[in-house]
Short mmCIF file of N, CA and C in Angstrom, two decimals:
data_model
loop_
_atom_site.label_atom_id
_atom_site.label_comp_id
_atom_site.label_asym_id
_atom_site.label_seq_id
_atom_site.Cartn_x
_atom_site.Cartn_y
_atom_site.Cartn_z
N MET A 1 -9.98 -18.54 -1.33
CA MET A 1 -9.30 -17.32 -1.72
C MET A 1 -8.19 -16.97 -0.72
N VAL A 2 -8.46 -17.15 0.57
CA VAL A 2 -7.45 -16.82 1.59
C VAL A 2 -6.22 -17.72 1.41
N PHE A 3 -6.45 -19.00 1.10
CA PHE A 3 -5.33 -19.90 0.86
C PHE A 3 -4.46 -19.39 -0.28
N SER A 4 -5.11 -18.98 -1.36
CA SER A 4 -4.39 -18.47 -2.53
C SER A 4 -3.54 -17.25 -2.16
N ILE A 5 -4.12 -16.34 -1.40
CA ILE A 5 -3.40 -15.12 -1.00
C ILE A 5 -2.21 -15.48 -0.11
N LEU A 6 -2.44 -16.38 0.86
CA LEU A 6 -1.35 -16.78 1.76
C LEU A 6 -0.21 -17.44 0.98
N SER A 7 -0.54 -18.31 0.03
CA SER A 7 0.51 -19.00 -0.71
C SER A 7 1.29 -18.09 -1.63
N GLN A 8 0.69 -16.96 -2.00
CA GLN A 8 1.36 -16.05 -2.94
C GLN A 8 2.01 -14.85 -2.25
N LEU A 9 2.05 -14.85 -0.91
CA LEU A 9 2.68 -13.73 -0.21
C LEU A 9 4.14 -13.60 -0.64
N LYS A 10 4.57 -12.37 -0.84
CA LYS A 10 5.96 -12.12 -1.22
C LYS A 10 6.84 -12.16 0.03
N LYS A 11 8.03 -12.67 -0.13
CA LYS A 11 8.97 -12.70 1.00
C LYS A 11 9.37 -11.30 1.41
N SER A 12 9.19 -10.34 0.50
CA SER A 12 9.63 -8.98 0.77
C SER A 12 8.70 -8.24 1.74
N TYR A 13 7.50 -8.80 2.02
CA TYR A 13 6.62 -8.14 2.96
C TYR A 13 7.30 -8.05 4.31
N SER A 14 7.37 -6.85 4.83
CA SER A 14 7.99 -6.66 6.13
C SER A 14 6.97 -6.91 7.23
N PRO A 15 7.21 -7.91 8.06
CA PRO A 15 6.28 -8.12 9.15
C PRO A 15 6.45 -7.03 10.20
N ARG A 16 5.39 -6.77 10.95
CA ARG A 16 5.50 -5.82 12.05
C ARG A 16 6.38 -6.45 13.12
N GLU A 17 6.75 -5.67 14.09
CA GLU A 17 7.73 -6.09 15.10
C GLU A 17 7.40 -7.43 15.74
N PHE A 18 6.13 -7.67 16.10
CA PHE A 18 5.77 -8.89 16.82
C PHE A 18 5.13 -9.95 15.92
N ASP A 19 5.19 -9.74 14.61
CA ASP A 19 4.61 -10.70 13.66
C ASP A 19 5.55 -11.87 13.42
N LEU A 20 4.94 -12.97 13.02
CA LEU A 20 5.72 -14.09 12.53
C LEU A 20 6.18 -13.75 11.12
N PRO A 21 7.28 -14.32 10.66
CA PRO A 21 7.76 -14.00 9.31
C PRO A 21 6.79 -14.49 8.23
N THR A 22 6.85 -13.85 7.09
CA THR A 22 5.98 -14.19 5.97
C THR A 22 6.11 -15.66 5.57
N VAL A 23 7.32 -16.20 5.63
CA VAL A 23 7.55 -17.59 5.23
C VAL A 23 6.74 -18.55 6.11
N TRP A 24 6.50 -18.19 7.36
CA TRP A 24 5.69 -19.03 8.25
C TRP A 24 4.25 -19.10 7.74
N PHE A 25 3.70 -17.95 7.34
CA PHE A 25 2.33 -17.91 6.82
C PHE A 25 2.22 -18.72 5.53
N LYS A 26 3.24 -18.61 4.69
CA LYS A 26 3.22 -19.39 3.43
C LYS A 26 3.31 -20.88 3.72
N SER A 27 4.14 -21.26 4.68
CA SER A 27 4.33 -22.67 5.01
C SER A 27 3.07 -23.31 5.57
N PHE A 28 2.29 -22.53 6.31
CA PHE A 28 1.08 -23.06 6.95
C PHE A 28 -0.20 -22.52 6.30
N ALA A 29 -0.12 -22.21 5.02
CA ALA A 29 -1.27 -21.64 4.31
C ALA A 29 -2.49 -22.55 4.38
N VAL A 30 -2.30 -23.85 4.23
CA VAL A 30 -3.42 -24.80 4.27
C VAL A 30 -4.10 -24.75 5.64
N GLU A 31 -3.29 -24.81 6.69
CA GLU A 31 -3.84 -24.83 8.05
C GLU A 31 -4.45 -23.49 8.46
N LEU A 32 -3.90 -22.39 7.95
CA LEU A 32 -4.35 -21.06 8.38
C LEU A 32 -5.53 -20.52 7.57
N SER A 33 -5.74 -21.01 6.36
CA SER A 33 -6.75 -20.41 5.49
C SER A 33 -8.16 -20.48 6.07
N THR A 34 -8.56 -21.61 6.64
CA THR A 34 -9.91 -21.73 7.20
C THR A 34 -10.11 -20.84 8.42
N PRO A 35 -9.23 -20.89 9.43
CA PRO A 35 -9.45 -19.99 10.58
C PRO A 35 -9.41 -18.51 10.21
N LEU A 36 -8.50 -18.14 9.30
CA LEU A 36 -8.45 -16.72 8.89
C LEU A 36 -9.72 -16.34 8.14
N SER A 37 -10.22 -17.23 7.29
CA SER A 37 -11.48 -16.96 6.58
C SER A 37 -12.61 -16.75 7.58
N MET A 38 -12.63 -17.55 8.63
CA MET A 38 -13.67 -17.42 9.66
C MET A 38 -13.55 -16.08 10.39
N VAL A 39 -12.33 -15.68 10.69
CA VAL A 39 -12.11 -14.38 11.34
C VAL A 39 -12.59 -13.25 10.44
N PHE A 40 -12.24 -13.31 9.15
CA PHE A 40 -12.64 -12.26 8.21
C PHE A 40 -14.15 -12.23 8.05
N GLN A 41 -14.79 -13.41 7.97
CA GLN A 41 -16.25 -13.47 7.85
C GLN A 41 -16.93 -12.91 9.10
N ARG A 42 -16.47 -13.35 10.24
CA ARG A 42 -17.07 -12.86 11.50
C ARG A 42 -16.88 -11.36 11.62
N SER A 43 -15.73 -10.89 11.24
CA SER A 43 -15.45 -9.46 11.27
C SER A 43 -16.45 -8.71 10.38
N TYR A 44 -16.70 -9.24 9.19
CA TYR A 44 -17.62 -8.61 8.25
C TYR A 44 -19.05 -8.60 8.81
N PHE A 45 -19.51 -9.74 9.30
CA PHE A 45 -20.90 -9.84 9.77
C PHE A 45 -21.13 -9.14 11.10
N ASN A 46 -20.10 -9.05 11.95
CA ASN A 46 -20.24 -8.35 13.23
C ASN A 46 -19.89 -6.87 13.12
N CYS A 47 -19.48 -6.45 11.93
CA CYS A 47 -19.10 -5.04 11.70
C CYS A 47 -18.00 -4.61 12.65
N ASP A 48 -17.04 -5.48 12.87
CA ASP A 48 -15.95 -5.14 13.78
C ASP A 48 -14.67 -5.79 13.28
N ILE A 49 -13.69 -4.97 13.04
CA ILE A 49 -12.40 -5.48 12.59
C ILE A 49 -11.51 -5.67 13.82
N PRO A 50 -10.96 -6.88 14.02
CA PRO A 50 -10.12 -7.13 15.19
C PRO A 50 -8.98 -6.11 15.29
N PRO A 51 -8.65 -5.69 16.51
CA PRO A 51 -7.59 -4.68 16.70
C PRO A 51 -6.26 -5.02 16.03
N LEU A 52 -5.88 -6.29 16.03
CA LEU A 52 -4.60 -6.66 15.41
C LEU A 52 -4.59 -6.39 13.91
N LEU A 53 -5.77 -6.44 13.28
CA LEU A 53 -5.84 -6.16 11.85
C LEU A 53 -5.90 -4.66 11.57
N ARG A 54 -6.21 -3.89 12.60
CA ARG A 54 -6.31 -2.43 12.44
C ARG A 54 -4.99 -1.73 12.74
N CYS A 55 -4.13 -2.38 13.50
CA CYS A 55 -2.89 -1.74 13.94
C CYS A 55 -1.87 -1.68 12.81
N ALA A 56 -1.10 -0.63 12.82
CA ALA A 56 -0.03 -0.48 11.84
C ALA A 56 1.10 0.31 12.47
N ASP A 57 2.30 0.00 12.05
CA ASP A 57 3.45 0.82 12.42
C ASP A 57 3.59 1.86 11.31
N VAL A 58 3.56 3.12 11.68
CA VAL A 58 3.64 4.19 10.69
C VAL A 58 5.03 4.78 10.72
N ILE A 59 5.67 4.78 9.56
CA ILE A 59 7.01 5.34 9.46
C ILE A 59 7.00 6.48 8.44
N PRO A 60 7.70 7.57 8.77
CA PRO A 60 7.77 8.68 7.81
C PRO A 60 8.78 8.38 6.72
N VAL A 61 8.39 8.64 5.48
CA VAL A 61 9.29 8.44 4.33
C VAL A 61 9.44 9.79 3.63
N PHE A 62 10.68 10.19 3.44
CA PHE A 62 10.97 11.48 2.82
C PHE A 62 10.49 11.52 1.38
N LYS A 63 9.81 12.62 0.99
CA LYS A 63 9.34 12.80 -0.40
C LYS A 63 10.36 13.62 -1.17
N LYS A 64 10.42 14.93 -0.87
CA LYS A 64 11.36 15.82 -1.56
C LYS A 64 11.42 17.13 -0.79
N GLY A 65 12.39 17.94 -1.12
CA GLY A 65 12.52 19.25 -0.49
C GLY A 65 13.42 19.22 0.74
N ASP A 66 13.13 20.12 1.65
CA ASP A 66 13.91 20.28 2.88
C ASP A 66 13.60 19.15 3.86
N LYS A 67 14.62 18.38 4.22
CA LYS A 67 14.42 17.24 5.12
C LYS A 67 14.04 17.67 6.53
N ARG A 68 14.20 18.95 6.85
CA ARG A 68 13.84 19.43 8.19
C ARG A 68 12.35 19.73 8.33
N LEU A 69 11.63 19.79 7.20
CA LEU A 69 10.20 20.11 7.24
C LEU A 69 9.37 18.83 7.29
N VAL A 70 8.52 18.74 8.28
CA VAL A 70 7.66 17.58 8.45
C VAL A 70 6.75 17.38 7.24
N SER A 71 6.32 18.46 6.61
CA SER A 71 5.41 18.37 5.47
C SER A 71 6.04 17.69 4.25
N ASN A 72 7.35 17.49 4.27
CA ASN A 72 8.03 16.84 3.15
C ASN A 72 8.15 15.33 3.34
N TYR A 73 7.42 14.79 4.29
CA TYR A 73 7.42 13.36 4.54
C TYR A 73 6.00 12.82 4.35
N ARG A 74 5.92 11.58 3.91
CA ARG A 74 4.60 10.94 3.82
C ARG A 74 4.62 9.71 4.71
N PRO A 75 3.47 9.39 5.29
CA PRO A 75 3.44 8.22 6.18
C PRO A 75 3.29 6.92 5.40
N ILE A 76 4.02 5.92 5.81
CA ILE A 76 3.89 4.58 5.25
C ILE A 76 3.45 3.69 6.41
N SER A 77 2.39 2.93 6.19
CA SER A 77 1.88 2.04 7.23
C SER A 77 2.34 0.62 6.98
N ILE A 78 2.95 0.02 7.98
CA ILE A 78 3.33 -1.38 7.90
C ILE A 78 2.31 -2.14 8.74
N VAL A 79 1.47 -2.91 8.05
CA VAL A 79 0.41 -3.64 8.72
C VAL A 79 0.84 -5.08 8.96
N SER A 80 0.08 -5.77 9.80
CA SER A 80 0.39 -7.17 10.07
C SER A 80 0.18 -8.00 8.80
N ILE A 81 0.76 -9.17 8.76
CA ILE A 81 0.60 -10.05 7.61
C ILE A 81 -0.89 -10.39 7.43
N CYS A 82 -1.59 -10.65 8.53
CA CYS A 82 -3.03 -10.96 8.43
C CYS A 82 -3.80 -9.75 7.90
N GLY A 83 -3.41 -8.56 8.31
CA GLY A 83 -4.02 -7.34 7.80
C GLY A 83 -3.78 -7.20 6.31
N LYS A 84 -2.59 -7.58 5.88
CA LYS A 84 -2.26 -7.52 4.45
C LYS A 84 -3.10 -8.53 3.66
N VAL A 85 -3.33 -9.70 4.26
CA VAL A 85 -4.18 -10.71 3.60
C VAL A 85 -5.60 -10.17 3.46
N LEU A 86 -6.11 -9.54 4.52
CA LEU A 86 -7.45 -8.94 4.45
C LEU A 86 -7.51 -7.87 3.37
N ASP A 87 -6.47 -7.06 3.29
CA ASP A 87 -6.41 -6.00 2.26
C ASP A 87 -6.45 -6.61 0.86
N LYS A 88 -5.69 -7.67 0.65
CA LYS A 88 -5.68 -8.34 -0.66
C LYS A 88 -7.04 -8.97 -0.96
N LEU A 89 -7.69 -9.48 0.06
CA LEU A 89 -9.03 -10.05 -0.11
C LEU A 89 -10.03 -8.97 -0.54
N LEU A 90 -9.94 -7.81 0.10
CA LEU A 90 -10.82 -6.70 -0.27
C LEU A 90 -10.51 -6.21 -1.69
N SER A 91 -9.23 -6.20 -2.07
CA SER A 91 -8.87 -5.82 -3.44
C SER A 91 -9.45 -6.81 -4.44
N PHE A 92 -9.41 -8.08 -4.10
CA PHE A 92 -10.01 -9.11 -4.96
C PHE A 92 -11.51 -8.85 -5.12
N CYS A 93 -12.18 -8.57 -4.01
CA CYS A 93 -13.62 -8.29 -4.05
C CYS A 93 -13.91 -7.07 -4.93
N SER A 94 -13.06 -6.07 -4.83
CA SER A 94 -13.23 -4.87 -5.63
C SER A 94 -13.04 -5.16 -7.11
N ARG A 95 -11.95 -5.86 -7.47
CA ARG A 95 -11.66 -6.19 -8.86
C ARG A 95 -12.76 -7.03 -9.50
N ASN A 96 -13.38 -7.89 -8.70
CA ASN A 96 -14.40 -8.78 -9.22
C ASN A 96 -15.82 -8.25 -8.98
N LYS A 97 -15.88 -6.96 -8.71
CA LYS A 97 -17.16 -6.26 -8.57
C LYS A 97 -18.06 -6.89 -7.51
N LEU A 98 -17.46 -7.29 -6.40
CA LEU A 98 -18.22 -7.85 -5.28
C LEU A 98 -18.56 -6.78 -4.24
N LEU A 99 -18.04 -5.55 -4.44
CA LEU A 99 -18.35 -4.44 -3.55
C LEU A 99 -19.41 -3.55 -4.19
N ASP A 100 -20.08 -2.77 -3.37
CA ASP A 100 -21.09 -1.85 -3.86
C ASP A 100 -20.45 -0.90 -4.88
N PRO A 101 -21.04 -0.75 -6.06
CA PRO A 101 -20.44 0.11 -7.08
C PRO A 101 -20.37 1.58 -6.68
N ARG A 102 -21.11 1.97 -5.65
CA ARG A 102 -21.06 3.36 -5.20
C ARG A 102 -19.88 3.63 -4.27
N GLN A 103 -19.15 2.59 -3.91
CA GLN A 103 -18.00 2.74 -3.03
C GLN A 103 -16.82 3.28 -3.83
N HIS A 104 -16.28 4.41 -3.43
CA HIS A 104 -15.14 5.00 -4.13
C HIS A 104 -13.90 5.10 -3.24
N GLY A 105 -14.09 5.25 -1.94
CA GLY A 105 -12.95 5.37 -1.03
C GLY A 105 -12.28 4.03 -0.80
N PHE A 106 -10.96 4.03 -0.78
CA PHE A 106 -10.16 2.84 -0.49
C PHE A 106 -10.39 1.72 -1.48
N VAL A 107 -10.73 2.07 -2.73
CA VAL A 107 -10.95 1.08 -3.77
C VAL A 107 -9.99 1.41 -4.91
N PRO A 108 -9.26 0.39 -5.42
CA PRO A 108 -8.33 0.65 -6.53
C PRO A 108 -9.03 1.29 -7.72
N ASP A 109 -8.35 2.20 -8.36
CA ASP A 109 -8.85 2.92 -9.54
C ASP A 109 -10.06 3.80 -9.26
N ARG A 110 -10.31 4.09 -8.00
CA ARG A 110 -11.39 5.00 -7.64
C ARG A 110 -10.84 6.01 -6.65
N SER A 111 -11.50 7.16 -6.62
CA SER A 111 -11.02 8.22 -5.74
C SER A 111 -12.14 9.23 -5.53
N THR A 112 -11.81 10.30 -4.84
CA THR A 112 -12.79 11.37 -4.68
C THR A 112 -13.12 11.98 -6.03
N CYS A 113 -12.16 11.98 -6.94
CA CYS A 113 -12.41 12.52 -8.30
C CYS A 113 -13.41 11.65 -9.06
N SER A 114 -13.24 10.33 -9.01
CA SER A 114 -14.19 9.46 -9.72
C SER A 114 -15.57 9.56 -9.10
N GLN A 115 -15.63 9.71 -7.79
CA GLN A 115 -16.92 9.85 -7.11
C GLN A 115 -17.59 11.16 -7.54
N LEU A 116 -16.81 12.21 -7.65
CA LEU A 116 -17.35 13.51 -8.07
C LEU A 116 -17.85 13.45 -9.51
N LEU A 117 -17.14 12.74 -10.37
CA LEU A 117 -17.59 12.58 -11.77
C LEU A 117 -18.93 11.85 -11.84
N VAL A 118 -19.07 10.79 -11.07
CA VAL A 118 -20.33 10.04 -11.04
C VAL A 118 -21.46 10.93 -10.54
N MET A 119 -21.20 11.66 -9.47
CA MET A 119 -22.23 12.53 -8.91
C MET A 119 -22.60 13.66 -9.88
N THR A 120 -21.61 14.22 -10.54
CA THR A 120 -21.87 15.28 -11.51
C THR A 120 -22.78 14.77 -12.62
N GLN A 121 -22.54 13.56 -13.08
CA GLN A 121 -23.39 12.95 -14.11
C GLN A 121 -24.83 12.81 -13.60
N GLU A 122 -24.98 12.33 -12.37
CA GLU A 122 -26.32 12.18 -11.79
C GLU A 122 -27.01 13.53 -11.65
N TRP A 123 -26.26 14.55 -11.22
CA TRP A 123 -26.85 15.89 -11.06
C TRP A 123 -27.30 16.45 -12.40
N LEU A 124 -26.48 16.25 -13.43
CA LEU A 124 -26.84 16.74 -14.76
C LEU A 124 -28.12 16.07 -15.27
N GLU A 125 -28.25 14.79 -15.01
CA GLU A 125 -29.47 14.09 -15.41
C GLU A 125 -30.69 14.65 -14.67
N ILE A 126 -30.55 14.95 -13.39
CA ILE A 126 -31.65 15.53 -12.61
C ILE A 126 -32.01 16.90 -13.15
N VAL A 127 -31.00 17.75 -13.39
CA VAL A 127 -31.22 19.10 -13.90
C VAL A 127 -31.87 19.04 -15.29
N ASN A 128 -31.44 18.12 -16.13
CA ASN A 128 -32.04 17.96 -17.47
C ASN A 128 -33.51 17.57 -17.40
N ARG A 129 -33.91 16.92 -16.30
CA ARG A 129 -35.33 16.58 -16.11
C ARG A 129 -36.07 17.69 -15.36
N ARG A 130 -35.42 18.86 -15.27
CA ARG A 130 -35.98 20.04 -14.58
C ARG A 130 -36.09 19.84 -13.06
N GLY A 131 -35.24 18.97 -12.52
CA GLY A 131 -35.21 18.75 -11.08
C GLY A 131 -34.26 19.73 -10.41
N THR A 132 -34.21 19.65 -9.10
CA THR A 132 -33.34 20.52 -8.31
C THR A 132 -32.32 19.68 -7.56
N VAL A 133 -31.11 20.18 -7.49
CA VAL A 133 -30.04 19.48 -6.77
C VAL A 133 -29.47 20.42 -5.72
N HIS A 134 -29.37 19.91 -4.51
CA HIS A 134 -28.71 20.64 -3.42
C HIS A 134 -27.57 19.75 -2.94
N CYS A 135 -26.40 20.34 -2.83
CA CYS A 135 -25.24 19.53 -2.45
C CYS A 135 -24.24 20.37 -1.68
N VAL A 136 -23.61 19.75 -0.71
CA VAL A 136 -22.51 20.39 0.03
C VAL A 136 -21.35 19.41 0.03
N TYR A 137 -20.20 19.83 -0.43
CA TYR A 137 -18.99 19.01 -0.37
C TYR A 137 -18.01 19.69 0.58
N ILE A 138 -17.44 18.91 1.46
CA ILE A 138 -16.48 19.44 2.42
C ILE A 138 -15.21 18.61 2.31
N ASP A 139 -14.08 19.26 2.19
CA ASP A 139 -12.80 18.56 2.12
C ASP A 139 -12.31 18.33 3.55
N LEU A 140 -12.32 17.09 3.96
CA LEU A 140 -11.91 16.75 5.32
C LEU A 140 -10.53 16.10 5.34
N LYS A 141 -9.69 16.49 4.40
CA LYS A 141 -8.35 15.90 4.30
C LYS A 141 -7.63 15.95 5.64
N GLY A 142 -7.26 14.80 6.12
CA GLY A 142 -6.52 14.73 7.37
C GLY A 142 -7.38 14.84 8.61
N ALA A 143 -8.64 15.22 8.47
CA ALA A 143 -9.50 15.43 9.63
C ALA A 143 -9.83 14.12 10.33
N TYR A 144 -9.93 13.03 9.57
CA TYR A 144 -10.33 11.76 10.15
C TYR A 144 -9.38 11.31 11.25
N ASP A 145 -8.10 11.59 11.09
CA ASP A 145 -7.11 11.19 12.09
C ASP A 145 -7.22 12.01 13.37
N ARG A 146 -7.90 13.13 13.29
CA ARG A 146 -7.99 14.02 14.45
C ARG A 146 -9.35 13.94 15.15
N VAL A 147 -10.19 13.03 14.71
CA VAL A 147 -11.56 12.94 15.21
C VAL A 147 -11.66 11.89 16.32
N VAL A 148 -12.52 12.14 17.31
CA VAL A 148 -12.81 11.14 18.33
C VAL A 148 -13.79 10.16 17.68
N HIS A 149 -13.34 8.95 17.39
CA HIS A 149 -14.11 8.03 16.57
C HIS A 149 -15.43 7.62 17.21
N SER A 150 -15.48 7.52 18.55
CA SER A 150 -16.74 7.14 19.19
C SER A 150 -17.79 8.23 18.97
N ARG A 151 -17.38 9.49 19.00
CA ARG A 151 -18.32 10.60 18.72
C ARG A 151 -18.77 10.57 17.27
N LEU A 152 -17.83 10.28 16.37
CA LEU A 152 -18.18 10.20 14.95
C LEU A 152 -19.23 9.12 14.72
N LEU A 153 -19.05 7.95 15.35
CA LEU A 153 -20.01 6.86 15.21
C LEU A 153 -21.38 7.28 15.72
N LEU A 154 -21.42 7.97 16.85
CA LEU A 154 -22.68 8.45 17.40
C LEU A 154 -23.36 9.43 16.44
N LYS A 155 -22.57 10.36 15.89
CA LYS A 155 -23.11 11.34 14.93
C LYS A 155 -23.65 10.64 13.69
N LEU A 156 -22.85 9.70 13.16
CA LEU A 156 -23.29 8.95 11.98
C LEU A 156 -24.61 8.23 12.26
N SER A 157 -24.70 7.62 13.42
CA SER A 157 -25.91 6.90 13.80
C SER A 157 -27.10 7.86 13.92
N ASN A 158 -26.88 9.04 14.52
CA ASN A 158 -27.95 10.03 14.66
C ASN A 158 -28.46 10.53 13.32
N TYR A 159 -27.58 10.53 12.31
CA TYR A 159 -27.99 10.97 10.98
C TYR A 159 -28.51 9.82 10.12
N GLY A 160 -28.61 8.64 10.70
CA GLY A 160 -29.20 7.52 9.97
C GLY A 160 -28.20 6.61 9.29
N PHE A 161 -26.90 6.86 9.46
CA PHE A 161 -25.89 5.98 8.88
C PHE A 161 -25.62 4.87 9.87
N ARG A 162 -26.08 3.68 9.53
CA ARG A 162 -25.89 2.54 10.42
C ARG A 162 -25.36 1.38 9.60
N GLY A 163 -24.86 0.37 10.27
CA GLY A 163 -24.44 -0.84 9.57
C GLY A 163 -22.97 -0.89 9.31
N LEU A 164 -22.62 -1.76 8.40
CA LEU A 164 -21.23 -2.13 8.17
C LEU A 164 -20.32 -0.97 7.84
N MET A 165 -20.68 -0.14 6.87
CA MET A 165 -19.75 0.87 6.43
C MET A 165 -19.48 1.93 7.51
N SER A 166 -20.50 2.37 8.23
CA SER A 166 -20.24 3.39 9.25
C SER A 166 -19.40 2.83 10.37
N ILE A 167 -19.69 1.60 10.79
CA ILE A 167 -18.93 1.01 11.88
C ILE A 167 -17.52 0.68 11.43
N THR A 168 -17.38 0.12 10.25
CA THR A 168 -16.06 -0.23 9.74
C THR A 168 -15.20 1.03 9.58
N SER A 169 -15.79 2.11 9.11
CA SER A 169 -15.01 3.34 8.94
C SER A 169 -14.52 3.85 10.29
N VAL A 170 -15.31 3.67 11.34
CA VAL A 170 -14.88 4.11 12.67
C VAL A 170 -13.81 3.18 13.21
N ASN A 171 -13.89 1.88 12.87
CA ASN A 171 -12.89 0.93 13.35
C ASN A 171 -11.51 1.24 12.82
N PHE A 172 -11.42 1.88 11.66
CA PHE A 172 -10.12 2.24 11.13
C PHE A 172 -9.78 3.62 11.60
#
């Protein structure tokens, strides 16, 4: 799969400042596919995404309105070519239902709205069986970028969230 993604990279992908050009990755797709697959597998099993795959250059792109207002810009992340390959690999896994069906964040065609619809259906089924539902939803929009990730990981662990998803979420 990694070979296929590397060979189909678009020339228009902008490499980060210290990246090799996309054409280099396409030219050496055969040689790079096995080591990159090993890195991605090790990353998955060790619950740790290498720093180079996590880094991105963030540039503000104007949306609309007054150009002097910061709120009228949205951030665009330019990730490394290897990070883009990992992203495409995860998209493939999502499209082919290789991810947990309860995963809604960072999955194409899913969002907080789709997650809320699924949960509402489950709650209605519980209530129809004369059960009780207790739920608290908190909108943490933008809060993740302002959090000390090591503390978040500790809190998640204290509440029983362990393993790949909690660690991976902290790595980003």
